[in-house]
GROMACS .gro file of C-alpha atoms in nm:
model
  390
    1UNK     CA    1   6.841  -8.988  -7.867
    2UNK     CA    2   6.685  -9.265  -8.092
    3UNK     CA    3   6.828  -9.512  -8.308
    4UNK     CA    4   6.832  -9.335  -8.616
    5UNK     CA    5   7.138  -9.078  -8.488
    6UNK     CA    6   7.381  -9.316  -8.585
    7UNK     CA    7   7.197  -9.415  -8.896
    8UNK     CA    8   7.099  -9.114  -9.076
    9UNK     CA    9   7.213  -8.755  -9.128
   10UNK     CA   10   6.951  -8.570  -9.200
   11UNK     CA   11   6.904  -8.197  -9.375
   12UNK     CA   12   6.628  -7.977  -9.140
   13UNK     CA   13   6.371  -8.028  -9.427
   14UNK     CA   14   6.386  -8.403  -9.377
   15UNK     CA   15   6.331  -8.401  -9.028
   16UNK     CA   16   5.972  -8.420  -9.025
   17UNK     CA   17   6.005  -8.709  -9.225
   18UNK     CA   18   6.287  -8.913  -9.013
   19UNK     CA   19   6.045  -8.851  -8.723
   20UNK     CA   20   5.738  -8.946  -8.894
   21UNK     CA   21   5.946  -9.263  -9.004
   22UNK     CA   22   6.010  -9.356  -8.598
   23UNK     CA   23   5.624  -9.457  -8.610
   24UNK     CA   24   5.666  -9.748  -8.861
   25UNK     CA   25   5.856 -10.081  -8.760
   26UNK     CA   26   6.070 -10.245  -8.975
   27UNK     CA   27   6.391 -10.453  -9.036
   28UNK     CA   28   6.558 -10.326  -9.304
   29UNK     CA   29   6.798 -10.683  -9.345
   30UNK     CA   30   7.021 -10.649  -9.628
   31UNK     CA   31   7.240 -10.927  -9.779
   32UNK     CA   32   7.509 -10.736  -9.973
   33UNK     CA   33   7.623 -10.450  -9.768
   34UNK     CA   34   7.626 -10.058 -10.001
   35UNK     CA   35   7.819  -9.811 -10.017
   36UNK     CA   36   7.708  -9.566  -9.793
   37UNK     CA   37   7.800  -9.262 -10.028
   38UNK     CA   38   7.584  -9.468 -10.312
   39UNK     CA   39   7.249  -9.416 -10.153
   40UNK     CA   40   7.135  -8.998 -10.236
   41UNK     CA   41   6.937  -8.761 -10.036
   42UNK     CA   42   7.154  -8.831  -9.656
   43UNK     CA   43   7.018  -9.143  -9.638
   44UNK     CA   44   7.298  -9.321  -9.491
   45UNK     CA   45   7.372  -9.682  -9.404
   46UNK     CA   46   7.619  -9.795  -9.136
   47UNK     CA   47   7.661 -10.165  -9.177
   48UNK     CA   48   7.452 -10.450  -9.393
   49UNK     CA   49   7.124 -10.458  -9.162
   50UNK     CA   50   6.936 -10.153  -9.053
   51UNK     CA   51   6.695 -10.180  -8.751
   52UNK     CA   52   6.431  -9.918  -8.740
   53UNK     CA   53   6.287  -9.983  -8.366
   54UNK     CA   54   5.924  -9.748  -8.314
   55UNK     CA   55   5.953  -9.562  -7.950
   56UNK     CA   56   5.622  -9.520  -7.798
   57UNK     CA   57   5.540  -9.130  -7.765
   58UNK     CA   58   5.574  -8.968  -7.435
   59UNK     CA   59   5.392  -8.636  -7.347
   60UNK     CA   60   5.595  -8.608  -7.017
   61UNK     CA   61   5.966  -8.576  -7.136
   62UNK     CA   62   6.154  -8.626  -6.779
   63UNK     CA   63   5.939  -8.993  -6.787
   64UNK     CA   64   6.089  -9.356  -6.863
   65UNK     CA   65   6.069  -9.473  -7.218
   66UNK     CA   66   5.992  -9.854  -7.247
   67UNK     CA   67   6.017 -10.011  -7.570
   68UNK     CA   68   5.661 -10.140  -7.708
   69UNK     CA   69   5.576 -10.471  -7.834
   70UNK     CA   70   5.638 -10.448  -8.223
   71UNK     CA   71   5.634 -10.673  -8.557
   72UNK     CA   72   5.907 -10.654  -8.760
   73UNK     CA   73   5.923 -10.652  -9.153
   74UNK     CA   74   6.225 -10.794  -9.374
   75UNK     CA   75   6.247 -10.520  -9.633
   76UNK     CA   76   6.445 -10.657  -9.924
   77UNK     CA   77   6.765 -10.453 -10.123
   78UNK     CA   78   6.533 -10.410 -10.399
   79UNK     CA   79   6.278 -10.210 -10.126
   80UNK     CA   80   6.547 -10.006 -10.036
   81UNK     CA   81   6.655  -9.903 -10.363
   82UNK     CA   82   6.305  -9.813 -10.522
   83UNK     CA   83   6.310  -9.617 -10.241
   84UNK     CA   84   6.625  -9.449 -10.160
   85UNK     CA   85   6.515  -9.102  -9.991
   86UNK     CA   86   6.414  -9.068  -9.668
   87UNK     CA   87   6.077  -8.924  -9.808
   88UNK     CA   88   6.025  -9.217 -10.032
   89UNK     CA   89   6.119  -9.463  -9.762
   90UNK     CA   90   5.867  -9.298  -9.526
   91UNK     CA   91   5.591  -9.331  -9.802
   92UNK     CA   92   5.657  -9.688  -9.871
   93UNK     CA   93   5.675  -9.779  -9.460
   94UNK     CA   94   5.302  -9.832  -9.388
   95UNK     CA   95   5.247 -10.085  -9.683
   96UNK     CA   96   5.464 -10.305  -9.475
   97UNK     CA   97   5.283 -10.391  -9.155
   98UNK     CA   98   5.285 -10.793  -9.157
   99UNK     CA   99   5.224 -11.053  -9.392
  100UNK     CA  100   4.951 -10.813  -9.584
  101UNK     CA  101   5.215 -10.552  -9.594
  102UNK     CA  102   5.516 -10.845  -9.697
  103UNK     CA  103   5.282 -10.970  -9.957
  104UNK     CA  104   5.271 -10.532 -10.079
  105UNK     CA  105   5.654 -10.545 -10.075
  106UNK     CA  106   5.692 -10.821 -10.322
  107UNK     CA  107   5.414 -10.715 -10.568
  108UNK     CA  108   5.571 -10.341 -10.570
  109UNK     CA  109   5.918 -10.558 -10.649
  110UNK     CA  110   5.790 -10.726 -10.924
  111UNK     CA  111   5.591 -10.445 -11.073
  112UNK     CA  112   5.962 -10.307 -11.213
  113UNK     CA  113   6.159 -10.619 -11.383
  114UNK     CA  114   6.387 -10.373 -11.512
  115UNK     CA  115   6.551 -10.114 -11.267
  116UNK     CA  116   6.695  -9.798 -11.427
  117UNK     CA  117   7.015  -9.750 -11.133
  118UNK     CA  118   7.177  -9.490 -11.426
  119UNK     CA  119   7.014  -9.288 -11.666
  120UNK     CA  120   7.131  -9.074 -11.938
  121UNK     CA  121   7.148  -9.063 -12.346
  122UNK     CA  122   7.278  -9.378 -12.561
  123UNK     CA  123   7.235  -9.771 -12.582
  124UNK     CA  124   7.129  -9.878 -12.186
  125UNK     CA  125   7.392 -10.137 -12.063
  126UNK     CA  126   7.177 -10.398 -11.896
  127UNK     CA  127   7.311 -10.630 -11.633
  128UNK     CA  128   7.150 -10.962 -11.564
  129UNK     CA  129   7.193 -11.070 -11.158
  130UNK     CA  130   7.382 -11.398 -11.047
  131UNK     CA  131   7.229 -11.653 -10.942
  132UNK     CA  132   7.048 -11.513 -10.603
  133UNK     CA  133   6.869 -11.229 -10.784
  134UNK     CA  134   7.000 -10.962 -10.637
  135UNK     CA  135   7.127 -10.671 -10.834
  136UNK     CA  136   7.263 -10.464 -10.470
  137UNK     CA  137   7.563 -10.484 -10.593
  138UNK     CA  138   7.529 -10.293 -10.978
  139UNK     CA  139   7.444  -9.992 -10.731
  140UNK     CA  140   7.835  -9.944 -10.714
  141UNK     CA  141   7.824  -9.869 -11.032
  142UNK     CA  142   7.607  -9.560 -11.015
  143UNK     CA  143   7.840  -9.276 -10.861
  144UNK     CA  144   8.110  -9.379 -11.215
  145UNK     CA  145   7.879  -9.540 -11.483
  146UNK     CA  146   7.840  -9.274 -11.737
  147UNK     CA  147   7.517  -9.351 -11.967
  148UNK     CA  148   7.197  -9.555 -11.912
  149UNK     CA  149   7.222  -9.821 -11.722
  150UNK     CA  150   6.969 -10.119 -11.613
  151UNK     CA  151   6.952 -10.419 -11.442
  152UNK     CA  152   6.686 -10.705 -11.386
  153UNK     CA  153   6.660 -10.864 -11.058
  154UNK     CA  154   6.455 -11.172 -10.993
  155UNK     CA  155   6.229 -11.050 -10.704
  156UNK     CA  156   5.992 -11.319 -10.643
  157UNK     CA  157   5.982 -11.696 -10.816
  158UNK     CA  158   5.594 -11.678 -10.805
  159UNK     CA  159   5.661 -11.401 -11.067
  160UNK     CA  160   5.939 -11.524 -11.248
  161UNK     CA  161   5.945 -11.821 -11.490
  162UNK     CA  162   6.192 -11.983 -11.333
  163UNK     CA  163   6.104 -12.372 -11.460
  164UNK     CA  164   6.408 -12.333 -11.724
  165UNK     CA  165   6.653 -12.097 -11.943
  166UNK     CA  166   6.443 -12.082 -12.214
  167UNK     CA  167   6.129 -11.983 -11.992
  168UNK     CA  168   6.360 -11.734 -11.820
  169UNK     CA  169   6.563 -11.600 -12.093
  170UNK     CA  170   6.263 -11.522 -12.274
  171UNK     CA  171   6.056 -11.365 -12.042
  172UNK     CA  172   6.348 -11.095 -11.986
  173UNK     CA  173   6.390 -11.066 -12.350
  174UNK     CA  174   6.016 -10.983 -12.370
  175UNK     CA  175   6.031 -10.787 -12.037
  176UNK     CA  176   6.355 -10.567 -12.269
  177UNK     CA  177   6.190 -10.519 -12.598
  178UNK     CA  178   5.865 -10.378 -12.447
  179UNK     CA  179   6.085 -10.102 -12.297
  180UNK     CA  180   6.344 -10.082 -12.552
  181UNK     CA  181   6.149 -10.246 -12.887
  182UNK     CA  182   6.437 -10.191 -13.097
  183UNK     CA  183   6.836 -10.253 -13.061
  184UNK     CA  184   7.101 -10.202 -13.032
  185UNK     CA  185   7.149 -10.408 -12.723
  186UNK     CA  186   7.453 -10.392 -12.483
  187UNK     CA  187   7.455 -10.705 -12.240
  188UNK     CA  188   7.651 -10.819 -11.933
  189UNK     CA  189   7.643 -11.129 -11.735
  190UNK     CA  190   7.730 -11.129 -11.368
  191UNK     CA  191   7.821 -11.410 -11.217
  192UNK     CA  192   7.641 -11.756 -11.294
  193UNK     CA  193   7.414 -11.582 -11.565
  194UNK     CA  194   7.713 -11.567 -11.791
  195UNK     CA  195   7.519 -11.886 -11.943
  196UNK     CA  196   7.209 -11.641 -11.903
  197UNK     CA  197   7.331 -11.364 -12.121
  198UNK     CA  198   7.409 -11.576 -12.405
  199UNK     CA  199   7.117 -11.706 -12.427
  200UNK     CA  200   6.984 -11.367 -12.443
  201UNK     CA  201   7.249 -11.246 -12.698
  202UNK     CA  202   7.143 -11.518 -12.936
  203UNK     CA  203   6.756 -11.449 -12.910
  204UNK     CA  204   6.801 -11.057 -13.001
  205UNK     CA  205   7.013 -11.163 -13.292
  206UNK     CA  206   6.804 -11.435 -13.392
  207UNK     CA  207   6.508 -11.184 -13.390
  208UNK     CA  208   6.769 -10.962 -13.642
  209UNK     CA  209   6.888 -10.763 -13.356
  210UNK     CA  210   7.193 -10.611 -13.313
  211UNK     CA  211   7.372 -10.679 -12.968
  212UNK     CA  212   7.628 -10.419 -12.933
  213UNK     CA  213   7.858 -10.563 -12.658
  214UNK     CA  214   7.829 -10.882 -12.423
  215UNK     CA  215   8.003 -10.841 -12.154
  216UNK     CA  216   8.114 -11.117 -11.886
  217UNK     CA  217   8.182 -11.061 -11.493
  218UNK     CA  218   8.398 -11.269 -11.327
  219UNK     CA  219   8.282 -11.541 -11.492
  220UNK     CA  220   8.250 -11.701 -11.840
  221UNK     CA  221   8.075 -12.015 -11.993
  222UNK     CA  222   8.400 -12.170 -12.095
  223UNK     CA  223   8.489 -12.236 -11.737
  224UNK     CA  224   8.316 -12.548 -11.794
  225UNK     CA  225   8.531 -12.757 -12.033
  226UNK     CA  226   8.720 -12.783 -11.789
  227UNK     CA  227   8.768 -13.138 -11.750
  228UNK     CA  228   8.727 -13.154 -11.370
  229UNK     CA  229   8.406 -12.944 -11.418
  230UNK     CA  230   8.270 -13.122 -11.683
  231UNK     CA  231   8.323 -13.433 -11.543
  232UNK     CA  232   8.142 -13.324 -11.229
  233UNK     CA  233   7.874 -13.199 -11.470
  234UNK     CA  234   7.771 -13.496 -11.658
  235UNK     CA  235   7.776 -13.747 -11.323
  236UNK     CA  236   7.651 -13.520 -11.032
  237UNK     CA  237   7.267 -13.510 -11.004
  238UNK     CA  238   7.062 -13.173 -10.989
  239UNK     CA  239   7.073 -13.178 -10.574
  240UNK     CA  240   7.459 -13.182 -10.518
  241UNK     CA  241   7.469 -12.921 -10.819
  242UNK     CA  242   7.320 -12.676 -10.610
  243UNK     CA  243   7.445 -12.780 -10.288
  244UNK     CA  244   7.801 -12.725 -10.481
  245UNK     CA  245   7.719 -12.405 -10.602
  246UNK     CA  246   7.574 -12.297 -10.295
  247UNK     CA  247   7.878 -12.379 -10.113
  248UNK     CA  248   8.100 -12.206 -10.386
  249UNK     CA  249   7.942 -11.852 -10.306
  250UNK     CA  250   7.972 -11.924  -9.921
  251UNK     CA  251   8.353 -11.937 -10.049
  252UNK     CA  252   8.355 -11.666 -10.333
  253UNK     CA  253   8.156 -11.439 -10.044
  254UNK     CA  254   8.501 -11.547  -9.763
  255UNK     CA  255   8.766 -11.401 -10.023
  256UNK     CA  256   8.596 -11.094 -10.122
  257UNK     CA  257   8.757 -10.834  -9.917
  258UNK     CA  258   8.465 -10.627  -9.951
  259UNK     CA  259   8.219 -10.838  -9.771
  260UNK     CA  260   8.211 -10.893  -9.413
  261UNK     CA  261   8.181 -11.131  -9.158
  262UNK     CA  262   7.858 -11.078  -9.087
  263UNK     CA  263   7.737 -11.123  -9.496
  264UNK     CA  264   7.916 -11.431  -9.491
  265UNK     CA  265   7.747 -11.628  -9.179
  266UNK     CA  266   7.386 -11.472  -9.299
  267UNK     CA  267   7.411 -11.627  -9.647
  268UNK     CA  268   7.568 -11.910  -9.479
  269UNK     CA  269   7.307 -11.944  -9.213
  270UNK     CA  270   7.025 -11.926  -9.487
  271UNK     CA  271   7.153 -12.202  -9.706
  272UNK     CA  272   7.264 -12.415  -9.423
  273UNK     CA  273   6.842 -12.391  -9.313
  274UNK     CA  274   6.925 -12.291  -8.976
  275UNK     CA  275   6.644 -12.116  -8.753
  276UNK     CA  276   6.776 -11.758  -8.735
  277UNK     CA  277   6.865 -11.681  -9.097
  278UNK     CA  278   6.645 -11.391  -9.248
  279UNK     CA  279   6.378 -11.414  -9.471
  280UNK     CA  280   6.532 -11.201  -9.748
  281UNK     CA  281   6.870 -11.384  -9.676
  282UNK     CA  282   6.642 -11.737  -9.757
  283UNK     CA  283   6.452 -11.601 -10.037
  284UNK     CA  284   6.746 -11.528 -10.179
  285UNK     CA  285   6.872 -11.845 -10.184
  286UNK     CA  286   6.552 -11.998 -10.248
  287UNK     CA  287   6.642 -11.784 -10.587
  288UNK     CA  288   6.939 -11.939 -10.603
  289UNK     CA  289   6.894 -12.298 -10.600
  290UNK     CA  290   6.592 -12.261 -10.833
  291UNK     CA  291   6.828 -12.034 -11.133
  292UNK     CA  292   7.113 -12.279 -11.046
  293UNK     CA  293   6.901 -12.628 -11.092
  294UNK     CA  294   6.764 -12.508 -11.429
  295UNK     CA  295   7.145 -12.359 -11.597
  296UNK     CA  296   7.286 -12.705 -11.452
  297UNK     CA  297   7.027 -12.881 -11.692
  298UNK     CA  298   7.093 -12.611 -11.954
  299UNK     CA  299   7.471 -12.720 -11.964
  300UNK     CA  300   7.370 -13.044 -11.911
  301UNK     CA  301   7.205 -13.102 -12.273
  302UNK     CA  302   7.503 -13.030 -12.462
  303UNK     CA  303   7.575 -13.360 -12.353
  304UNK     CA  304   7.298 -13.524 -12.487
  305UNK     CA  305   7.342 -13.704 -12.833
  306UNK     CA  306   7.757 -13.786 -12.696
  307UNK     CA  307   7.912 -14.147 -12.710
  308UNK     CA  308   8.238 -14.239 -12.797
  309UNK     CA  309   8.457 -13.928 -12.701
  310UNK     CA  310   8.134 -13.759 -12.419
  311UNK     CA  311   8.384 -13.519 -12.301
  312UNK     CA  312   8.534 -13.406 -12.634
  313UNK     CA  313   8.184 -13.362 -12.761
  314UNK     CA  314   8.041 -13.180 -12.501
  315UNK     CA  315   8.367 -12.936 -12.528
  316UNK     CA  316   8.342 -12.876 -12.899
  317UNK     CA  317   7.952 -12.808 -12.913
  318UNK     CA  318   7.965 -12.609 -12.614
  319UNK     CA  319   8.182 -12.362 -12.753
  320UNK     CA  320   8.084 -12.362 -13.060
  321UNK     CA  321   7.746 -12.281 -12.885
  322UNK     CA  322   7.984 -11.960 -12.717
  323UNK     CA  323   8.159 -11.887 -13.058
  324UNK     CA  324   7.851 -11.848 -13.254
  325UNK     CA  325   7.748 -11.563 -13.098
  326UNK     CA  326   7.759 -11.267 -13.274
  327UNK     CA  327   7.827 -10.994 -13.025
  328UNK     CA  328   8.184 -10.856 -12.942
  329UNK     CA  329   8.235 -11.034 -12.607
  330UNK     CA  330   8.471 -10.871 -12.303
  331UNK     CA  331   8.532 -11.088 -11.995
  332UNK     CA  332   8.624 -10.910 -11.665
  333UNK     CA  333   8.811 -11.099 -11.419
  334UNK     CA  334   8.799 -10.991 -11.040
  335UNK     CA  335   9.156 -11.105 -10.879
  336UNK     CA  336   9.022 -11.271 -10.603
  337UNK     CA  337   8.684 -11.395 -10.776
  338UNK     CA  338   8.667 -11.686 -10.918
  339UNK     CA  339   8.990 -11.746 -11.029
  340UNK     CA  340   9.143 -11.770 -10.691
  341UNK     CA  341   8.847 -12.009 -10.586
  342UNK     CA  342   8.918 -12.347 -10.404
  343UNK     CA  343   8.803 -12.535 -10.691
  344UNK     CA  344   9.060 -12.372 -10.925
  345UNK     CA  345   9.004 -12.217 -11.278
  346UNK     CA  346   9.198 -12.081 -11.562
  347UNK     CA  347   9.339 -11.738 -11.544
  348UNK     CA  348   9.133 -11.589 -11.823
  349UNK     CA  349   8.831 -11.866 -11.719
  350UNK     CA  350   8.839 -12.001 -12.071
  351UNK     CA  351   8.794 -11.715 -12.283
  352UNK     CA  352   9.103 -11.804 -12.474
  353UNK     CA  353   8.969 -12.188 -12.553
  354UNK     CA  354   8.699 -12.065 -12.798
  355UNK     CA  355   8.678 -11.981 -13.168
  356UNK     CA  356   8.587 -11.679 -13.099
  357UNK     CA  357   8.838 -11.346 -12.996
  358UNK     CA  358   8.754 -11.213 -12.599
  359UNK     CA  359   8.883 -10.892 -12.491
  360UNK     CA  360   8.995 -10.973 -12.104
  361UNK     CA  361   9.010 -10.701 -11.873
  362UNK     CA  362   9.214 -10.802 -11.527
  363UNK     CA  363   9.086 -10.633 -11.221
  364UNK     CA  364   9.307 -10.630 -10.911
  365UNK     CA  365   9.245 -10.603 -10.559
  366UNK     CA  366   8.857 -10.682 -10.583
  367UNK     CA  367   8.667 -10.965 -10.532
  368UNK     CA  368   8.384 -11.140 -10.699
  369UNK     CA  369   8.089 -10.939 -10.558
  370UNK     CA  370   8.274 -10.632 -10.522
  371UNK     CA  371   8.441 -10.610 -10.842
  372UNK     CA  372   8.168 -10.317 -10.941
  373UNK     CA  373   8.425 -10.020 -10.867
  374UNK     CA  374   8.532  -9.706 -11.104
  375UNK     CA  375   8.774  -9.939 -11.334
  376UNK     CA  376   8.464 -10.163 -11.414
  377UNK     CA  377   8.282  -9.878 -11.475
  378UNK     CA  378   8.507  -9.709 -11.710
  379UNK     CA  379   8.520 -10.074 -11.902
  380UNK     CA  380   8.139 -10.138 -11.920
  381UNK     CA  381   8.071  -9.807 -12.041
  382UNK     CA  382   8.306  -9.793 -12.370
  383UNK     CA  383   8.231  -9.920 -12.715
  384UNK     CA  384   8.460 -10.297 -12.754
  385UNK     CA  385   8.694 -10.102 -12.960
  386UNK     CA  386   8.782  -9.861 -12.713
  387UNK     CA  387   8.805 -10.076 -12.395
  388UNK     CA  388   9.108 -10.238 -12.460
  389UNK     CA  389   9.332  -9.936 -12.436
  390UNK     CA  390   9.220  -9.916 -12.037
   0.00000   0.00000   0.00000
């Protein structure tokens, strides 16, 4: 029997399409692993990488099967998702022969800056991706999340303003209003675009729109002020910025009890530059380093103007910054996320050190990539008023 037993379960009416699909080589290599039960239509994944090996066709059935000589494509999480049936897959397969077909993958990524995983009646909850881009992981959301929801992954830097926050920001807020022209809004931040999705808060309200919710997970702007992160802010340069940060996910990734081995050495193999990491796993953290070198210089600006009392300064006008912010704000905290990381945080990450009243939401036995569970889902979904009685 082929490879594909052991991946897929297909109904009879999809089996002219699983064997049609044996015909197209690919590497399906994906960087956060899914929930198997979160992908529809039988199409089911095993572990984090899929390999989809062609078989060369034999008329004579009692012969020897040799494997043929085949290129292999990295197929992104984003690929996978636009196309999660086995029909849909099979459709997308030929436009993915080489660097031609590569070059196909990226421009069909970038065609959709907003991805609609839920969809339903109300005000869209719209998720902006950590640092890496990726938005695999909102997909947990999609079996509990009840409403519209949408993320925006960044898919390709040659498509993505990615020169600084205000280039960014902006280009999502524009990439939002043209599908959604008028609020309300209802906002999250995963991860490092916590800065991210206060930026965007501010620039719907300072266009007089109304931002319903911001919501924060596992992580929060405040984290900053902290004196040991501040400190490291105002002397480190932009290069060991990002190699800390890189080397903070490696770590966040090792305590999530949701991610495997595996995950961990890929990502780690990628930002370490070694020869066998994955394309999508080095794309991604091209992503990273190039969304965590311009929020560095973001937070690094508050700074600017600050003499006698830098540190004091920078504290006060970056949460002021925070506090002026108009939107109810909820902070989720994943128990072993970020506030069980080496470097050490505050149990509610700051949220208690600014002007401005957080609703914190604790969230035990997950970690910081897969904190995106039922609970979550339940607490994202709610009005601010409501959530606090979960």
């Amino acid at each position: 029997m082929p490879i594909f037993q052991e991946l897929f379960e297909p109904c009879s009416t999809q089996q002219a399409d699983l064997n049609n699909m044996m015909h197209h080589p690919c590497i399906m290599d994906l960087i956060d692993p899914i929930d198997p039960a979160d992908v529809p239509d039988n199409l089911r994944i095993e572990r984090h990488a899929i390999w989809l090996q062609r078989l060369p066709h034999s008329e004579n059935k009692g012969s020897s099967r040799r494997h043929a000589r085949v290129s292999f494509v990295a197929i992104d999480m984003f690929g996978l998702t636009s196309h999660p049936t086995i029909r849909m897959f099979t459709e997308f397969l030929p436009n993915l022969k080489g660097a031609a077909g590569q070059a196909m993958g990226q421009k069909d990524s970038s065609a959709q800056p907003i991805v609609e995983i839920c969809s339903g009646p109300g005000t869209p909850l719209i998720i902006l991706p950590g640092s890496s881009g990726s938005i695999a992981r909102f997909y947990g959301l999609r079996r509990h999340f009840r409403g519209p929801l949408w993320a925006i992954p960044i898919t390709d830097p040659k498509t993505t303003p990615l020169e600084s926050v205000t280039a960014l920001v902006g280009f999502w807020k524009d990439r939002i209003r043209e599908k959604r022209p008028r609020g309300p809004y209802r906002l999250a931040g995963f991860s490092s675009s916590a800065v991210l999705a206060v930026v965007l808060a501010k620039l719907l309200e300072d266009e007089g729109e109304e931002v319903e919710q911001l919501n924060f997970i596992d992580n929060f702007p405040a984290m900053w002020i902290r004196e040991e992160a501040a400190g490291f802010l105002r002397r480190a340069t932009a290069a060991e910025h990002i190699d800390f940060i890189a080397k903070y996910v490696v770590d966040l990734l090792r305590s999530d009890p949701s991610v495997s081995a595996d995950s961990v050495a890929t990502y780690d193999a990628a930002f370490r530059g070694l020869p066998d990491a994955s394309a999508a796993s080095r794309r991604e953290v091209q992503i990273s380093n190039l969304v965590t070198g311009i929020i560095v210089q973001f937070l690094k600006d508050f700074y600017s103007g600050t003499t006698t009392t830098p540190y004091g300064a920078f504290a006060e006008r970056l949460t002021g910054w925070l506090s002026s912010v108009k939107a109810p704000l909820v902070l989720l905290v994943a128990e072993h996320g970020v506030v069980a990381s080496p470097g050490g945080a505050w149990p509610d990450l700051g949220a208690s050190r600014i002007r401005k009243p957080v609703t914190v939401h604790y969230v035990k036995g997950v970690g910081h990539f897969g904190i995106f569970n039922e609970k979550v889902a339940r607490i994202l979904e709610l009005p601010t008023k409501f959530s606090a009685k979960l």
